[in-house]
Short mmCIF file of C-alpha atoms in Angstrom, two decimals:
data_model
loop_
_atom_site.label_atom_id
_atom_site.label_comp_id
_atom_site.label_asym_id
_atom_site.label_seq_id
_atom_site.Cartn_x
_atom_site.Cartn_y
_atom_site.Cartn_z
CA MET A 1 0.00 0.00 0.00
CA SER A 2 1.60 3.18 -1.12
CA VAL A 3 -0.69 5.46 0.85
CA ALA A 4 -0.58 5.47 4.61
CA PHE A 5 -3.44 6.57 6.83
CA LYS A 6 -2.77 7.84 10.33
CA PRO A 7 -4.88 6.10 12.98
CA ILE A 8 -6.23 7.33 16.30
CA THR A 9 -5.94 4.31 18.55
CA THR A 10 -8.14 3.97 21.63
CA GLU A 11 -8.29 0.96 23.89
CA ASN A 12 -11.72 0.29 25.31
CA GLY A 13 -13.16 -2.86 26.85
CA LYS A 14 -12.18 -5.93 24.86
CA GLY A 15 -11.16 -4.07 21.73
CA ILE A 16 -8.51 -1.76 20.38
CA PHE A 17 -10.35 0.87 18.34
CA HIS A 18 -8.35 2.20 15.38
CA LEU A 19 -10.03 5.14 13.65
CA PHE A 20 -8.68 6.81 10.50
CA PRO A 21 -9.82 10.48 10.50
CA ALA A 22 -8.80 10.91 6.84
CA LEU A 23 -11.43 8.31 5.90
CA CYS A 24 -14.23 8.98 8.41
CA LYS A 25 -17.00 11.11 6.89
CA GLY A 26 -19.09 11.32 10.05
CA CYS A 27 -22.18 9.49 8.77
CA GLY A 28 -22.95 7.97 12.19
CA LEU A 29 -24.02 4.55 10.90
CA CYS A 30 -21.64 2.86 13.36
CA ILE A 31 -23.07 4.79 16.33
CA GLU A 32 -26.54 3.38 15.62
CA LYS A 33 -25.28 -0.17 15.01
CA CYS A 34 -23.17 -0.43 18.19
CA PRO A 35 -24.91 -2.93 20.52
CA VAL A 36 -23.34 -1.43 23.67
CA ASP A 37 -23.58 2.24 22.57
CA THR A 38 -19.91 2.77 23.24
CA ILE A 39 -19.34 4.80 20.06
CA GLY A 40 -20.05 8.53 20.13
CA TRP A 41 -18.91 11.76 18.52
CA ALA A 42 -15.35 12.96 19.14
CA ARG A 43 -13.82 16.45 19.05
CA GLN A 44 -11.47 15.50 16.18
CA LEU A 45 -12.69 16.37 12.66
CA GLY A 46 -12.67 13.97 9.72
CA ALA A 47 -12.49 13.97 5.91
CA PHE A 48 -15.41 16.38 5.37
CA GLY A 49 -14.83 18.55 8.46
CA THR A 50 -17.45 16.63 10.41
CA PRO A 51 -16.76 15.04 13.80
CA VAL A 52 -15.27 11.57 13.79
CA VAL A 53 -16.28 8.84 16.23
CA GLU A 54 -14.62 7.44 19.32
CA PRO A 55 -15.43 4.66 21.81
CA GLY A 56 -15.98 5.15 25.50
CA HIS A 57 -19.45 6.72 25.62
CA GLY A 58 -21.57 3.81 26.86
CA LYS A 59 -20.70 0.36 28.15
CA PRO A 60 -17.22 -1.04 27.35
CA CYS A 61 -16.53 -2.32 23.84
CA ILE A 62 -17.19 -6.04 23.30
CA ALA A 63 -15.15 -6.17 20.04
CA CYS A 64 -18.10 -7.47 17.98
CA LYS A 65 -16.73 -5.58 14.94
CA LYS A 66 -20.20 -4.50 13.76
CA CYS A 67 -18.98 -0.91 13.31
CA GLN A 68 -16.07 -2.11 11.20
CA LEU A 69 -18.48 -4.14 9.08
CA VAL A 70 -20.99 -1.37 8.36
CA CYS A 71 -18.48 1.46 7.86
CA PRO A 72 -18.78 2.35 4.15
CA ASP A 73 -15.32 3.94 4.18
CA ALA A 74 -13.33 1.28 6.06
CA ALA A 75 -12.41 3.98 8.58
CA ILE A 76 -12.68 1.67 11.60
CA TRP A 77 -10.54 -1.30 12.43
CA ILE A 78 -11.23 -3.23 15.63
CA GLU A 79 -8.46 -5.36 17.01
CA ARG A 80 -9.15 -7.83 19.79
CA ARG A 81 -7.00 -7.23 22.82
CA ASN A 82 -5.94 -10.90 22.93
CA GLY A 83 -5.04 -10.63 26.56
CA GLN A 84 -2.12 -8.24 26.12
CA GLY A 85 -2.19 -5.70 28.91
CA ARG A 86 -5.09 -7.57 30.44
CA THR A 87 -6.35 -6.84 33.89
CA ASP A 88 -8.49 -9.92 34.51
CA ALA A 89 -8.90 -13.47 33.23
CA LEU A 90 -11.95 -12.58 31.11
CA THR A 91 -9.91 -10.82 28.45
CA ALA A 92 -7.15 -13.44 28.32
CA ALA A 93 -6.25 -14.94 24.97
CA PRO A 94 -7.77 -18.39 24.37
CA GLN A 95 -5.00 -20.99 24.36
CA ALA A 96 -4.93 -23.24 21.31
CA PRO A 97 -4.73 -26.95 22.29
CA GLY A 98 -1.15 -28.22 22.24
CA ASN A 99 0.20 -24.70 22.37
CA GLU A 100 0.57 -24.44 26.16
CA LYS A 101 3.96 -23.66 27.55
CA MET B 1 10.20 1.66 10.26
CA ALA B 2 7.31 0.23 12.11
CA ILE B 3 4.13 0.47 10.09
CA ALA B 4 1.19 1.90 12.02
CA ALA B 5 -2.20 0.22 11.90
CA GLN B 6 -3.78 0.55 8.47
CA PRO B 7 -7.45 0.38 7.42
CA GLN B 8 -8.72 -3.12 6.75
CA MET B 9 -9.76 -2.50 3.16
CA PRO B 10 -10.24 -5.43 0.80
CA ARG B 11 -6.97 -6.01 -1.11
CA VAL B 12 -8.66 -5.18 -4.41
CA TRP B 13 -9.62 -1.65 -3.22
CA ARG B 14 -7.51 1.16 -4.60
CA ALA B 15 -6.27 2.93 -1.48
CA GLU B 16 -5.05 5.98 -3.44
CA SER B 17 -8.64 6.92 -4.33
CA LYS B 18 -9.87 6.80 -0.72
CA PRO B 19 -11.81 8.41 0.87
CA HIS B 20 -14.14 7.55 -2.01
CA LYS B 21 -16.50 9.98 -3.70
CA PHE B 22 -19.76 8.75 -2.19
CA CYS B 23 -21.72 10.78 0.36
CA PRO B 24 -21.44 10.10 4.09
CA GLY B 25 -23.58 7.09 4.94
CA CYS B 26 -23.98 5.94 1.34
CA GLY B 27 -24.60 2.22 0.93
CA HIS B 28 -22.42 2.03 -2.19
CA GLY B 29 -19.31 1.84 0.00
CA ILE B 30 -20.71 -1.16 1.87
CA VAL B 31 -21.79 -2.98 -1.31
CA LEU B 32 -18.38 -2.34 -2.89
CA LYS B 33 -16.71 -3.60 0.28
CA ALA B 34 -18.74 -6.82 0.02
CA LEU B 35 -17.82 -7.10 -3.68
CA GLY B 36 -14.14 -6.47 -2.90
CA GLU B 37 -14.12 -9.15 -0.23
CA ALA B 38 -15.83 -11.62 -2.57
CA VAL B 39 -13.25 -10.92 -5.30
CA ASP B 40 -10.47 -11.32 -2.72
CA ALA B 41 -11.93 -14.61 -1.47
CA LEU B 42 -12.06 -16.06 -4.99
CA GLY B 43 -8.64 -14.67 -5.96
CA ILE B 44 -9.81 -13.36 -9.33
CA GLN B 45 -8.44 -9.82 -9.17
CA GLU B 46 -6.19 -10.29 -12.23
CA ARG B 47 -9.01 -11.40 -14.53
CA THR B 48 -12.00 -9.38 -13.36
CA ILE B 49 -13.53 -6.56 -15.42
CA PHE B 50 -15.66 -4.09 -13.49
CA GLY B 51 -18.29 -2.11 -15.35
CA CYS B 52 -20.19 0.77 -13.81
CA ASP B 53 -23.29 2.52 -15.04
CA ILE B 54 -24.50 6.11 -15.10
CA GLY B 55 -25.72 7.58 -11.84
CA CYS B 56 -24.09 7.49 -8.45
CA SER B 57 -22.65 4.07 -9.31
CA LEU B 58 -20.24 5.67 -11.80
CA LEU B 59 -18.38 7.28 -8.90
CA SER B 60 -16.83 3.84 -8.45
CA TRP B 61 -14.82 4.26 -11.68
CA ASP B 62 -11.51 4.48 -9.77
CA PHE B 63 -12.63 2.46 -6.76
CA PHE B 64 -10.83 -0.83 -7.50
CA ASN B 65 -7.50 -1.98 -8.83
CA LEU B 66 -9.48 -3.65 -11.59
CA ASP B 67 -9.89 -2.93 -15.29
CA THR B 68 -12.95 -0.70 -15.31
CA ILE B 69 -15.31 0.54 -18.00
CA GLN B 70 -18.15 3.02 -17.63
CA THR B 71 -21.17 3.05 -19.94
CA HIS B 72 -24.58 4.69 -19.85
CA HIS B 73 -28.15 3.74 -19.04
CA GLY B 74 -28.00 0.03 -18.35
CA ARG B 75 -25.73 -0.77 -21.29
CA THR B 76 -23.05 -1.89 -18.88
CA THR B 77 -24.53 -5.39 -19.06
CA PRO B 78 -24.42 -5.79 -22.90
CA VAL B 79 -20.95 -4.21 -23.08
CA LEU B 80 -19.63 -6.65 -20.49
CA VAL B 81 -21.42 -9.56 -22.17
CA GLY B 82 -19.49 -8.61 -25.32
CA ILE B 83 -16.24 -8.64 -23.37
CA LYS B 84 -17.15 -12.01 -21.86
CA ARG B 85 -17.96 -13.52 -25.28
CA ALA B 86 -14.66 -12.27 -26.73
CA ARG B 87 -12.55 -13.32 -23.73
CA PRO B 88 -14.42 -16.13 -21.93
CA GLU B 89 -11.67 -16.55 -19.31
CA LEU B 90 -12.46 -13.15 -17.80
CA VAL B 91 -14.95 -12.51 -15.00
CA VAL B 92 -17.23 -9.54 -15.63
CA VAL B 93 -19.15 -7.59 -13.00
CA SER B 94 -21.86 -5.18 -14.07
CA TYR B 95 -22.53 -2.64 -11.33
CA MET B 96 -25.63 -0.48 -11.65
CA GLY B 97 -28.08 1.58 -9.67
CA ASP B 98 -31.82 1.00 -9.75
CA GLY B 99 -32.39 3.91 -12.11
CA GLY B 100 -29.91 2.64 -14.68
CA ALA B 101 -30.91 -1.00 -14.38
CA TYR B 102 -34.71 -0.81 -14.04
CA ALA B 103 -35.95 2.51 -15.42
CA ILE B 104 -33.70 3.45 -18.32
CA GLY B 105 -31.89 0.20 -19.00
CA ALA B 106 -34.49 -2.46 -18.26
CA GLN B 107 -34.44 -3.76 -21.85
CA HIS B 108 -30.78 -4.75 -21.52
CA LEU B 109 -31.43 -6.49 -18.23
CA VAL B 110 -34.45 -8.40 -19.61
CA SER B 111 -32.62 -9.46 -22.79
CA SER B 112 -29.58 -10.53 -20.84
CA ALA B 113 -31.71 -12.55 -18.44
CA SER B 114 -33.61 -14.35 -21.22
CA ARG B 115 -30.29 -15.16 -22.97
CA ASN B 116 -28.83 -16.42 -19.68
CA ASP B 117 -25.64 -14.47 -20.33
CA LEU B 118 -22.54 -15.26 -18.29
CA VAL B 119 -22.39 -12.02 -16.34
CA THR B 120 -22.70 -11.04 -12.68
CA ILE B 121 -25.05 -8.10 -12.30
CA ILE B 122 -25.17 -6.13 -9.05
CA VAL B 123 -27.99 -3.59 -8.75
CA VAL B 124 -27.91 -1.15 -5.84
CA ASN B 125 -31.47 -0.19 -4.93
CA ASN B 126 -31.86 2.98 -2.86
CA THR B 127 -35.41 3.84 -4.05
CA VAL B 128 -34.47 7.23 -5.59
CA TYR B 129 -32.47 8.76 -8.44
CA ALA B 130 -29.72 9.94 -6.14
CA MET B 131 -27.25 11.70 -8.42
CA THR B 132 -29.83 14.00 -10.03
CA GLY B 133 -31.28 15.12 -6.70
CA GLY B 134 -33.62 12.45 -5.39
CA GLN B 135 -36.43 12.17 -7.92
CA MET B 136 -38.93 9.29 -7.93
CA ALA B 137 -37.49 6.04 -9.30
CA PRO B 138 -39.32 2.82 -10.29
CA THR B 139 -38.39 1.45 -6.87
CA THR B 140 -39.75 4.35 -4.79
CA LEU B 141 -42.02 2.91 -2.10
CA PRO B 142 -45.75 3.80 -2.01
CA GLY B 143 -46.23 7.03 -0.13
CA GLN B 144 -42.52 7.84 -0.06
CA LYS B 145 -41.79 11.54 -0.42
CA THR B 146 -39.20 12.44 -3.03
CA GLU B 147 -38.29 15.54 -5.03
CA THR B 148 -40.95 14.81 -7.70
CA THR B 149 -43.54 13.24 -5.37
CA PRO B 150 -43.81 15.85 -2.59
CA TYR B 151 -47.09 14.34 -1.35
CA GLY B 152 -45.79 10.77 -1.46
CA ARG B 153 -45.82 8.29 -4.34
CA ASP B 154 -49.33 7.64 -5.59
CA VAL B 155 -49.53 4.02 -6.80
CA GLU B 156 -52.79 4.73 -8.67
CA LEU B 157 -50.97 7.27 -10.81
CA THR B 158 -47.42 5.96 -11.02
CA GLY B 159 -47.68 2.22 -10.50
CA ARG B 160 -46.13 -0.03 -7.93
CA PRO B 161 -42.44 -0.29 -7.05
CA MET B 162 -40.53 -2.56 -9.39
CA LEU B 163 -39.29 -5.92 -8.13
CA GLY B 164 -36.15 -6.55 -10.16
CA PRO B 165 -34.97 -9.94 -8.84
CA GLU B 166 -38.52 -11.32 -9.10
CA LEU B 167 -38.58 -10.20 -12.76
CA VAL B 168 -35.23 -11.82 -13.56
CA ALA B 169 -36.15 -14.98 -11.62
CA ALA B 170 -39.35 -15.33 -13.64
CA ILE B 171 -37.71 -15.19 -17.07
CA ALA B 172 -34.18 -16.54 -16.59
CA PRO B 173 -33.50 -20.09 -17.87
CA PRO B 174 -32.20 -22.84 -15.53
CA GLY B 175 -28.73 -22.19 -14.10
CA ALA B 176 -29.48 -18.62 -13.10
CA TYR B 177 -28.61 -17.29 -9.67
CA VAL B 178 -30.91 -14.53 -8.37
CA ALA B 179 -30.76 -13.06 -4.87
CA ARG B 180 -31.55 -9.93 -2.95
CA GLY B 181 -29.29 -8.77 -0.14
CA SER B 182 -29.14 -5.71 2.04
CA VAL B 183 -26.35 -3.50 3.34
CA ALA B 184 -27.82 -4.10 6.80
CA ASN B 185 -26.42 -7.66 6.56
CA VAL B 186 -22.99 -7.34 4.99
CA VAL B 187 -21.88 -10.93 5.52
CA GLN B 188 -24.98 -12.32 3.78
CA LEU B 189 -24.57 -9.82 0.93
CA LYS B 190 -20.93 -10.85 0.49
CA ASN B 191 -21.96 -14.53 0.33
CA TYR B 192 -24.59 -13.75 -2.32
CA ILE B 193 -22.09 -11.79 -4.43
CA GLN B 194 -19.52 -14.56 -4.07
CA LYS B 195 -22.08 -17.17 -5.16
CA GLY B 196 -22.95 -14.94 -8.11
CA LEU B 197 -19.32 -14.73 -9.18
CA GLU B 198 -18.90 -18.51 -8.78
CA ASN B 199 -22.00 -19.05 -10.92
CA GLN B 200 -20.37 -17.10 -13.72
CA ILE B 201 -16.95 -18.77 -13.32
CA GLN B 202 -18.59 -22.22 -13.50
CA GLY B 203 -20.46 -21.15 -16.63
CA ARG B 204 -23.95 -21.94 -15.36
CA GLY B 205 -25.71 -18.73 -16.28
CA ILE B 206 -26.67 -15.25 -15.29
CA ALA B 207 -26.14 -14.05 -11.72
CA PHE B 208 -28.30 -11.19 -10.53
CA ILE B 209 -27.94 -9.68 -7.07
CA GLU B 210 -29.93 -6.70 -5.87
CA ALA B 211 -28.57 -4.91 -2.80
CA LEU B 212 -30.92 -2.76 -0.73
CA SER B 213 -28.96 0.37 0.00
CA SER B 214 -29.27 3.70 1.75
CA CYS B 215 -29.25 7.31 0.56
CA PRO B 216 -29.25 9.61 3.61
CA THR B 217 -28.62 12.68 1.44
CA ASN B 218 -31.77 12.35 -0.63
CA TRP B 219 -33.93 10.63 1.97
CA ARG B 220 -32.98 13.55 4.25
CA THR B 221 -32.54 11.13 7.15
CA ASN B 222 -30.15 10.88 10.06
CA ALA B 223 -28.34 7.63 10.81
CA ALA B 224 -31.08 6.18 13.05
CA GLU B 225 -33.86 6.90 10.54
CA THR B 226 -31.68 5.59 7.69
CA TRP B 227 -31.35 2.20 9.37
CA ARG B 228 -35.03 2.13 10.31
CA PHE B 229 -36.23 2.87 6.78
CA LEU B 230 -33.79 0.35 5.29
CA GLU B 231 -34.39 -2.47 7.73
CA LYS B 232 -38.10 -2.04 8.45
CA GLU B 233 -39.82 -0.43 5.45
CA MET B 234 -37.60 -1.39 2.50
CA SER B 235 -37.02 -4.97 3.66
CA ALA B 236 -40.78 -5.38 4.15
CA TYR B 237 -41.54 -4.51 0.52
CA PHE B 238 -38.38 -6.03 -0.98
CA PRO B 239 -37.90 -9.41 0.78
CA VAL B 240 -34.25 -10.34 1.30
CA GLY B 241 -33.15 -13.84 0.25
CA GLU B 242 -32.23 -16.13 -2.61
CA LEU B 243 -34.87 -16.38 -5.34
CA ARG B 244 -33.16 -18.74 -7.77
CA THR B 245 -30.20 -21.04 -7.32
CA PRO B 246 -28.62 -23.14 -10.07
CA GLU B 247 -29.10 -26.34 -8.04
CA GLU B 248 -32.89 -26.11 -7.87
CA LYS B 249 -35.25 -28.00 -10.16
CA PRO B 250 -36.39 -25.56 -12.86
CA ALA B 251 -40.05 -24.82 -13.38
CA ALA B 252 -41.78 -26.98 -15.98
CA ARG B 253 -42.16 -24.18 -18.50
CA LEU B 254 -38.40 -23.52 -18.40
CA ARG B 255 -37.23 -27.14 -18.49
CA GLU B 256 -38.09 -28.23 -22.02
CA VAL B 257 -37.64 -25.87 -24.94
CA PRO B 258 -38.73 -27.73 -28.11
CA ALA B 259 -38.05 -26.27 -31.53
CA HIS B 260 -41.09 -24.48 -32.95
CA GLY B 261 -42.03 -23.21 -36.40
CA PRO B 262 -44.57 -23.67 -39.18
CA LYS B 263 -44.00 -26.73 -41.36
CA PRO B 264 -43.75 -25.85 -45.04
#
């Protein structure tokens, strides 16, 4: 990929929320689709000078990736936390069988 | 240098042309994402020809790293059928809006369906002519307010909304694949498009996929009302699902085609 987009990375709940302000047009489709209402408007402005979105407005993110799926501009990428920097056993990475140390 | 996180675009998307030219909240981006993922999954990027029609759909002319052609008024389908007949190893995708496919270019769609051409047609249905300012289209729902129907569409005067997949399913010979998806269910839509592309690659017949899409600009809706209209009202009139699959037993009238003609 010859073009690089600069992400805003926010960790919330079970997910790492990467948002690309150069792609986000502020349509708000992801805000309506979020099952835990964690996505809301941010102060940062996006491609058309409209507010971009950020997590952390409702309940913690459950990393269902619905926002990533419905974003028409591919401006959202949700990464699962996979247990790195975890605080409790609930967010730990599932161990593949035969892969235990 | 460590590379920062990058957007998860389908590999076939052309990143240089992003953000794309569609309005905020436009369903075209979601349909083209589903198409890009289907092309990625089948690994046919090198031999796919993408054709776009007039209307908002032509804004996808630099969307993909694919050979692209733009024609007018539903003639995308016959142009791509010509390409397919000249170079049968290629995979051709005809991408149209409901205005280009149903209103202005319906004759090309009907002829292509009755010939069972090897082409994958994707029609994006957003119930209005979006590029020209939101006038009434053949797919405008009864009572829906548009630029040219300020009191709502009157079905007594202007007829009922057109059901494209039902039309193609009724006339297409056996081997056709006809489905209707929605941008509210991206995974299902991607599966339909992928099945449509496979139908063409296996040489079974026409593949026709309609995608219910959104147009917040011309519907004058916010995000919540956009989803409600798409998922509740549009899906109620235009049922989502597969209408024809190549595996099914064809109807009796389509099965046998004897030769006819007066005997001299």
